[in-house]
Short mmCIF file of C-alpha atoms and ligand atoms in Angstrom, two decimals:
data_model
loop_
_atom_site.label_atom_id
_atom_site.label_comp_id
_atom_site.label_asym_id
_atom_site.label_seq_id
_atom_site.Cartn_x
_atom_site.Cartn_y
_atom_site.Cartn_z
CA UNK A 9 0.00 0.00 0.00
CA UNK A 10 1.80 3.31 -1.00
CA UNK A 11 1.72 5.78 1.77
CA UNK A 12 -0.82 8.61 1.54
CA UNK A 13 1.64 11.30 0.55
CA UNK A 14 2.30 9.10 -2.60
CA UNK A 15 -1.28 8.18 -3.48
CA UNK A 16 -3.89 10.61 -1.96
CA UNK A 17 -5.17 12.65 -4.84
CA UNK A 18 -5.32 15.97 -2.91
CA UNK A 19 -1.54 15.18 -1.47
CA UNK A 20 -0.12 13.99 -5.14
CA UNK A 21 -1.35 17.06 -6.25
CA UNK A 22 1.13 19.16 -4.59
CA UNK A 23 3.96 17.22 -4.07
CA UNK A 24 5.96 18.71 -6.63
CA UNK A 25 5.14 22.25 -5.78
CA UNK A 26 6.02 21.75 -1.82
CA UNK A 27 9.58 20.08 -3.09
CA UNK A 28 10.47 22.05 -6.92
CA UNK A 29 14.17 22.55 -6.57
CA UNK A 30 15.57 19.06 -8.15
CA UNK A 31 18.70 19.78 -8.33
CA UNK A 32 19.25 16.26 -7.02
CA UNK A 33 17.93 14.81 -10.50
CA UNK A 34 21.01 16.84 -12.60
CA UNK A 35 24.13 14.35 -11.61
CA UNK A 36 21.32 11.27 -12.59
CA UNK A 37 20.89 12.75 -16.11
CA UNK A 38 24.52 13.70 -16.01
CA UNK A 39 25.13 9.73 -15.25
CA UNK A 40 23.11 8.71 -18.19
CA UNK A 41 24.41 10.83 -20.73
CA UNK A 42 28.13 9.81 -19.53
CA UNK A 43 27.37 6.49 -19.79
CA UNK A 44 25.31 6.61 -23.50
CA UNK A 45 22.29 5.21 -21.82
CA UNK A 46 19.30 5.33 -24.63
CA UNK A 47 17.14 2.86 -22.58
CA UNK A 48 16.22 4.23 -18.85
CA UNK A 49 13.74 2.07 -16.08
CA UNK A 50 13.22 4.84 -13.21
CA UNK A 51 11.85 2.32 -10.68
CA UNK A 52 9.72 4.62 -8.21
CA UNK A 53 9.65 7.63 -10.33
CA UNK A 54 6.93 9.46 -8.86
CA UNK A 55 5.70 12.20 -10.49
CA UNK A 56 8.16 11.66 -13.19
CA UNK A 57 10.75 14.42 -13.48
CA UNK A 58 13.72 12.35 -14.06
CA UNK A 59 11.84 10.08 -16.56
CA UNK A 60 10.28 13.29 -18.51
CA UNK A 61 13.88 15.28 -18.24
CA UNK A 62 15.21 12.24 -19.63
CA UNK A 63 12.94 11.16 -22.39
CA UNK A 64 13.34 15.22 -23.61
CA UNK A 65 16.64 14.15 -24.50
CA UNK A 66 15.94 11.52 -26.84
CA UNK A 67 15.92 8.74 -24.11
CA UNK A 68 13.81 5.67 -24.28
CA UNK A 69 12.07 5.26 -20.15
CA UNK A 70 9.80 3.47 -18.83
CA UNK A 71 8.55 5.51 -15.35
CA UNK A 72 6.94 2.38 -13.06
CA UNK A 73 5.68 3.17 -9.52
CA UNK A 74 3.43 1.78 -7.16
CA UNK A 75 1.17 5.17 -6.49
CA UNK A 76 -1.12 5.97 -8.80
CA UNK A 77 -1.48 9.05 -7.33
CA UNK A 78 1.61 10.44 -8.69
CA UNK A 79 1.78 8.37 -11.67
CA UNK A 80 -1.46 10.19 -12.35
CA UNK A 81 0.30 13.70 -11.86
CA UNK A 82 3.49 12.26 -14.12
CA UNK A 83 0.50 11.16 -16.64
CA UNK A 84 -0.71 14.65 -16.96
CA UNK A 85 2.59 16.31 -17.69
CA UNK A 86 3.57 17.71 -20.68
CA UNK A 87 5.79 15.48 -22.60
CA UNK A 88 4.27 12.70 -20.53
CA UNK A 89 3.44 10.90 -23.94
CA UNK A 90 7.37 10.27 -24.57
CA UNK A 91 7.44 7.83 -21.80
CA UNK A 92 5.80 4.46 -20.40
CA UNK A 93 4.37 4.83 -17.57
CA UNK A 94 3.82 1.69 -15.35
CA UNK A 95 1.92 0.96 -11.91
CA UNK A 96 3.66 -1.39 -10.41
CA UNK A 97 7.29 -2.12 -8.66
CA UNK A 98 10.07 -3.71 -10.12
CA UNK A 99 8.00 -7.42 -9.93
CA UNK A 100 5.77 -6.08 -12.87
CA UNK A 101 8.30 -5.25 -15.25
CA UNK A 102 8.01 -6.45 -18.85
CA UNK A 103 11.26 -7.82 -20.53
CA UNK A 104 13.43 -5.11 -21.34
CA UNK A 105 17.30 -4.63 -21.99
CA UNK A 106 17.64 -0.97 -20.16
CA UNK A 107 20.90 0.37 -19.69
CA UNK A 108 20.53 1.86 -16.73
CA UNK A 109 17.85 1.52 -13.57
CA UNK A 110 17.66 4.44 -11.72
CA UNK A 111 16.09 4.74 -7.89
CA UNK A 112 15.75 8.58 -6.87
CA UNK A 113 14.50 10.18 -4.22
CA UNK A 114 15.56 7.55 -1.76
CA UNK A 115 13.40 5.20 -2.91
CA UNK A 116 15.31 2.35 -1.49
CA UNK A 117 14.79 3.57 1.82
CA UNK A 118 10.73 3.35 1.25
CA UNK A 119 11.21 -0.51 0.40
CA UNK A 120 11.82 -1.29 3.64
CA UNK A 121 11.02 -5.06 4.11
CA UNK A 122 13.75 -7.25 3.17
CA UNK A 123 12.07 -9.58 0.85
CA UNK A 124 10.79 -6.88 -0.96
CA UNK A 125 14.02 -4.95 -1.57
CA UNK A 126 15.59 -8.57 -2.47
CA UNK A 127 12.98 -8.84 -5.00
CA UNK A 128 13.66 -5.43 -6.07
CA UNK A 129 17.44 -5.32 -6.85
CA UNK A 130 16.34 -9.01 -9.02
CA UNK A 131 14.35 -7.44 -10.77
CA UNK A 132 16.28 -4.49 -11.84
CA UNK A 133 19.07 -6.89 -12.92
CA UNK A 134 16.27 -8.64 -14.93
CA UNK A 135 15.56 -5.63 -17.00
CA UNK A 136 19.59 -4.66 -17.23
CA UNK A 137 21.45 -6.10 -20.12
CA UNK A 138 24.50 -7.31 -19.23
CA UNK A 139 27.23 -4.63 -18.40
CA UNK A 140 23.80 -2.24 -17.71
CA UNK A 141 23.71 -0.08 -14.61
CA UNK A 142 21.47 0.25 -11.56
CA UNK A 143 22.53 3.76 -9.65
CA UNK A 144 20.32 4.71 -6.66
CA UNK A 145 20.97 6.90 -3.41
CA UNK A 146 20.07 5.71 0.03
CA UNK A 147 20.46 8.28 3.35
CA UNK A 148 23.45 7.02 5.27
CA UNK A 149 22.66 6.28 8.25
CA UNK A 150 25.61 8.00 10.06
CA UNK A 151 24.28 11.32 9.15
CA UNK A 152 21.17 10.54 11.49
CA UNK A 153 18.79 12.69 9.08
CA UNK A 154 15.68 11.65 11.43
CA UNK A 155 16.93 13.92 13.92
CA UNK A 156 15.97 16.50 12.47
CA UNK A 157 12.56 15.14 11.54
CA UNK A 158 10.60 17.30 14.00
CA UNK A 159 7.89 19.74 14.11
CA UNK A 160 10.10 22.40 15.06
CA UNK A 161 12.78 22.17 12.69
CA UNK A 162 10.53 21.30 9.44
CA UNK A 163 7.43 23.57 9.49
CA UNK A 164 6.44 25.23 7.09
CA UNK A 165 3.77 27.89 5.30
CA UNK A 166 4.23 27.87 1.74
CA UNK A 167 1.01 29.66 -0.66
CA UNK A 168 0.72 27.51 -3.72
CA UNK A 169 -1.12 28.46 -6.98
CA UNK A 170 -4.30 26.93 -7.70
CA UNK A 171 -4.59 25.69 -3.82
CA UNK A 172 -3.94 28.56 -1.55
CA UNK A 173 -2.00 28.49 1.93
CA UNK A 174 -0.51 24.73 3.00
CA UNK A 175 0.71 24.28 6.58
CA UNK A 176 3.21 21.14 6.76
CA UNK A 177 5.30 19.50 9.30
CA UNK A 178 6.64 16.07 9.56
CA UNK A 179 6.67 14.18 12.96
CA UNK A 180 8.81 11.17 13.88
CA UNK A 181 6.52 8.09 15.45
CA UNK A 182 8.81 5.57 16.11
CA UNK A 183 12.70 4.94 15.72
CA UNK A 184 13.70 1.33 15.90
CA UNK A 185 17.10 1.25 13.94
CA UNK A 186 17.62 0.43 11.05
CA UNK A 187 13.71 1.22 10.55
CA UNK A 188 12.34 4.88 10.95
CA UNK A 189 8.66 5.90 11.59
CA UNK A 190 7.01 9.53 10.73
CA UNK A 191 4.50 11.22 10.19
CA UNK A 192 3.67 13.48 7.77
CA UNK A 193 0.34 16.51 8.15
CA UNK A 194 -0.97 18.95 6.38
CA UNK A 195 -3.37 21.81 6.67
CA UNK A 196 -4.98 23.14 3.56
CA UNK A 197 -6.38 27.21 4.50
CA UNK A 198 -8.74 27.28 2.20
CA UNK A 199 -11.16 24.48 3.57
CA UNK A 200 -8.99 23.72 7.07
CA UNK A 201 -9.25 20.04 5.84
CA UNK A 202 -6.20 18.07 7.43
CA UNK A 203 -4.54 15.51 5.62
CA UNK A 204 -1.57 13.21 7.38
CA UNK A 205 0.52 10.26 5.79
CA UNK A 206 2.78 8.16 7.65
CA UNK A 207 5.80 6.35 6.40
CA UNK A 208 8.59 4.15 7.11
CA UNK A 209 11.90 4.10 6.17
CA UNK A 210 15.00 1.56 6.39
CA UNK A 211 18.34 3.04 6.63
CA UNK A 212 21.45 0.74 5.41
CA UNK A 213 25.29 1.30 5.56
CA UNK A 214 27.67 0.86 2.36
CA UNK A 215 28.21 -2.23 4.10
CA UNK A 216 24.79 -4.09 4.07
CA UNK A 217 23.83 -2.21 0.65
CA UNK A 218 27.31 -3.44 -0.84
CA UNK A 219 26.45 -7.24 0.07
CA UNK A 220 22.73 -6.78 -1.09
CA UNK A 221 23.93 -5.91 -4.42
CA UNK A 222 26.48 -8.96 -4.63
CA UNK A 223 23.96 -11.24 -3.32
CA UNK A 224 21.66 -10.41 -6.61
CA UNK A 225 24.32 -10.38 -8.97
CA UNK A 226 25.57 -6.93 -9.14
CA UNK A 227 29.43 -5.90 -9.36
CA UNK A 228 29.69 -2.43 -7.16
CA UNK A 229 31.49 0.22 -9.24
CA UNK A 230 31.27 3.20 -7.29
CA UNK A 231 29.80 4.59 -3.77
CA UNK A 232 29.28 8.36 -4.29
CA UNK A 233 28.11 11.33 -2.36
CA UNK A 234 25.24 13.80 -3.74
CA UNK A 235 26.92 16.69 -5.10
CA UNK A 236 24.23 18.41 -3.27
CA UNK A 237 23.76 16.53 0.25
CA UNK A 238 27.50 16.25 0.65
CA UNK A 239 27.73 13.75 3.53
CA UNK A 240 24.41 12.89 4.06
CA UNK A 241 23.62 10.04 0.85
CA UNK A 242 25.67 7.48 -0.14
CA UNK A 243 24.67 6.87 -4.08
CA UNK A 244 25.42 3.50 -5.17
CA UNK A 245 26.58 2.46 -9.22
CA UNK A 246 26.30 -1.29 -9.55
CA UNK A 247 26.27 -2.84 -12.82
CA UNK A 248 25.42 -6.25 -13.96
CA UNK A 249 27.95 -8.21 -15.20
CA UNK A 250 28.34 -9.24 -18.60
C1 LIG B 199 10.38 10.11 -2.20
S1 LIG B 199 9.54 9.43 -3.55
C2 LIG B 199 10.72 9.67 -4.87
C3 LIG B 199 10.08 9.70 -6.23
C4 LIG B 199 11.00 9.98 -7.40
N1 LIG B 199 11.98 8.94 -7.58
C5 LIG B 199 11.67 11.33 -7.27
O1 LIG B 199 12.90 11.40 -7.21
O2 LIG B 199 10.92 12.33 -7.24
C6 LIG B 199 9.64 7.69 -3.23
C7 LIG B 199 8.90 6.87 -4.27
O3 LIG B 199 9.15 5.49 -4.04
C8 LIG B 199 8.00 4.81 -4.45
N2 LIG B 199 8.02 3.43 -3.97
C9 LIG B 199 7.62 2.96 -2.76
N3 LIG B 199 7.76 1.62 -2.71
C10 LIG B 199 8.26 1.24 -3.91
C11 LIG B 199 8.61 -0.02 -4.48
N4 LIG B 199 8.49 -1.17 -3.79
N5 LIG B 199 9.07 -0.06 -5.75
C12 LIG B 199 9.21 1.10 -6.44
N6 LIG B 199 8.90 2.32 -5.93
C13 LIG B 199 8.42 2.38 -4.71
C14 LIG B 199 6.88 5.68 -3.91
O4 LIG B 199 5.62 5.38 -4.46
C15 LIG B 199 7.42 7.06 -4.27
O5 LIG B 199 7.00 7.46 -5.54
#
């Protein structure tokens, strides 16, 4: 079930709008353009911005995500026509010889059960061709990011077009290491109608991400930083052998 943030109507609406700066996105298209990629899988793409900047540049991608919600919002974008758009996860994938797999956004953090993430990093081999990539960024869990996950330290009051004044805050509910609980609200001005999502996240070291990825298959090439979270993400290139 994808959390409410990711598939209430009213909340996929304005996700993009309460987080526009990607500036995280530019060293993924960077990545694909060094490496010649034509054919893209962005597993959990959202709303899409990485699939649509990416597909504007010639790129064959196929966007899959379990939310409807924002697939629905990555549906209605302009260009969205360029690119196939899938519900699912990386279990519903159709035969394919990508390139690359990207995972932005710390999506691996959001598949947080083991089996699940197993099944994931299979499946993104699956749809690799051999000596094809799979690059995705996880928090590192030294930099303790939930600690700042508190009212206090992430409210805000931004006025969006089309929607009016939006009140947000996120909460943390439970921390039980390597898993991380929070809650996310929302206050919409116009009609005072209160929406809140709540989420959990797994945090893994290079170490346990490093043998994941040799236990499906991978080769590691590279652990990176986020040119703009230094010391906060570690970004993983793997690559499937071949
Ligand atoms: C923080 S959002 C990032 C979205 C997008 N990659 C971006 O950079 O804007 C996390 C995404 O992971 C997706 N997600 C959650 N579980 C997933 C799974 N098992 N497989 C693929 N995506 C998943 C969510 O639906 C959501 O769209």
């Amino acid at each position: 079930m994808p959390d409410d943030v990711f598939e209430h109507p009213r909340l996929a609406a304005i996700y993009d709008a309460l987080d526009p700066d990607r500036g995280d996105l530019v060293p993924y298209v960077e990545l694909a353009e060094s490496l010649g990629a034509r054919a893209v899988v962005d597993l959990g793409c959202g709303t899409g911005v990485l699939a649509l900047l990416l597909a504007a540049r010639g790129v064959d991608v196929v966007g899959v995500d379990p939310a409807r919600g924002l697939l629905d919002v990555a549906r209605s974008r302009p260009g969205a026509g360029r690119v196939s758009w899938l519900v699912g996860d990386a279990r519903s994938l159709p035969p394919l010889q990508a390139d690359l797999v990207t995972m932005t956004g710390n999506v691996a953090q959001a598949i947080a059960d083991p089996g699940d993430w197993a099944a994931t990093l299979a499946g993104a081999r699956d749809v690799l061709r051999p000596g094809g990539h799979l690059v995705f960024e996880t928090r590192d869990p030294q930099a303790r990011a939930w600690t700042a996950w508190n009212r206090a330290a992430s409210y805000r009051s931004v006025e969006l077009e089309g929607v009016g004044e939006v009140r947000t805050w996120v909460e943390l509910t439970q921390v039980d290491l390597p898993l991380v609980s929070f809650r996310w609200t929302f206050v919409f001005g116009r009609d005072g109608a209160v929406l809140t999502s709540d989420s959990t996240l797994r945090f893994r070291g290079r170490d346990e991400v490093e043998a994941d990825l040799t236990a499906q298959g991978f080769v590691l090439d590279d652990v990176r930083q986020a040119p703009d979270r230094p010391g906060l993400e570690l970004v993983f290139l793997a690559r499937r052998p071949g």
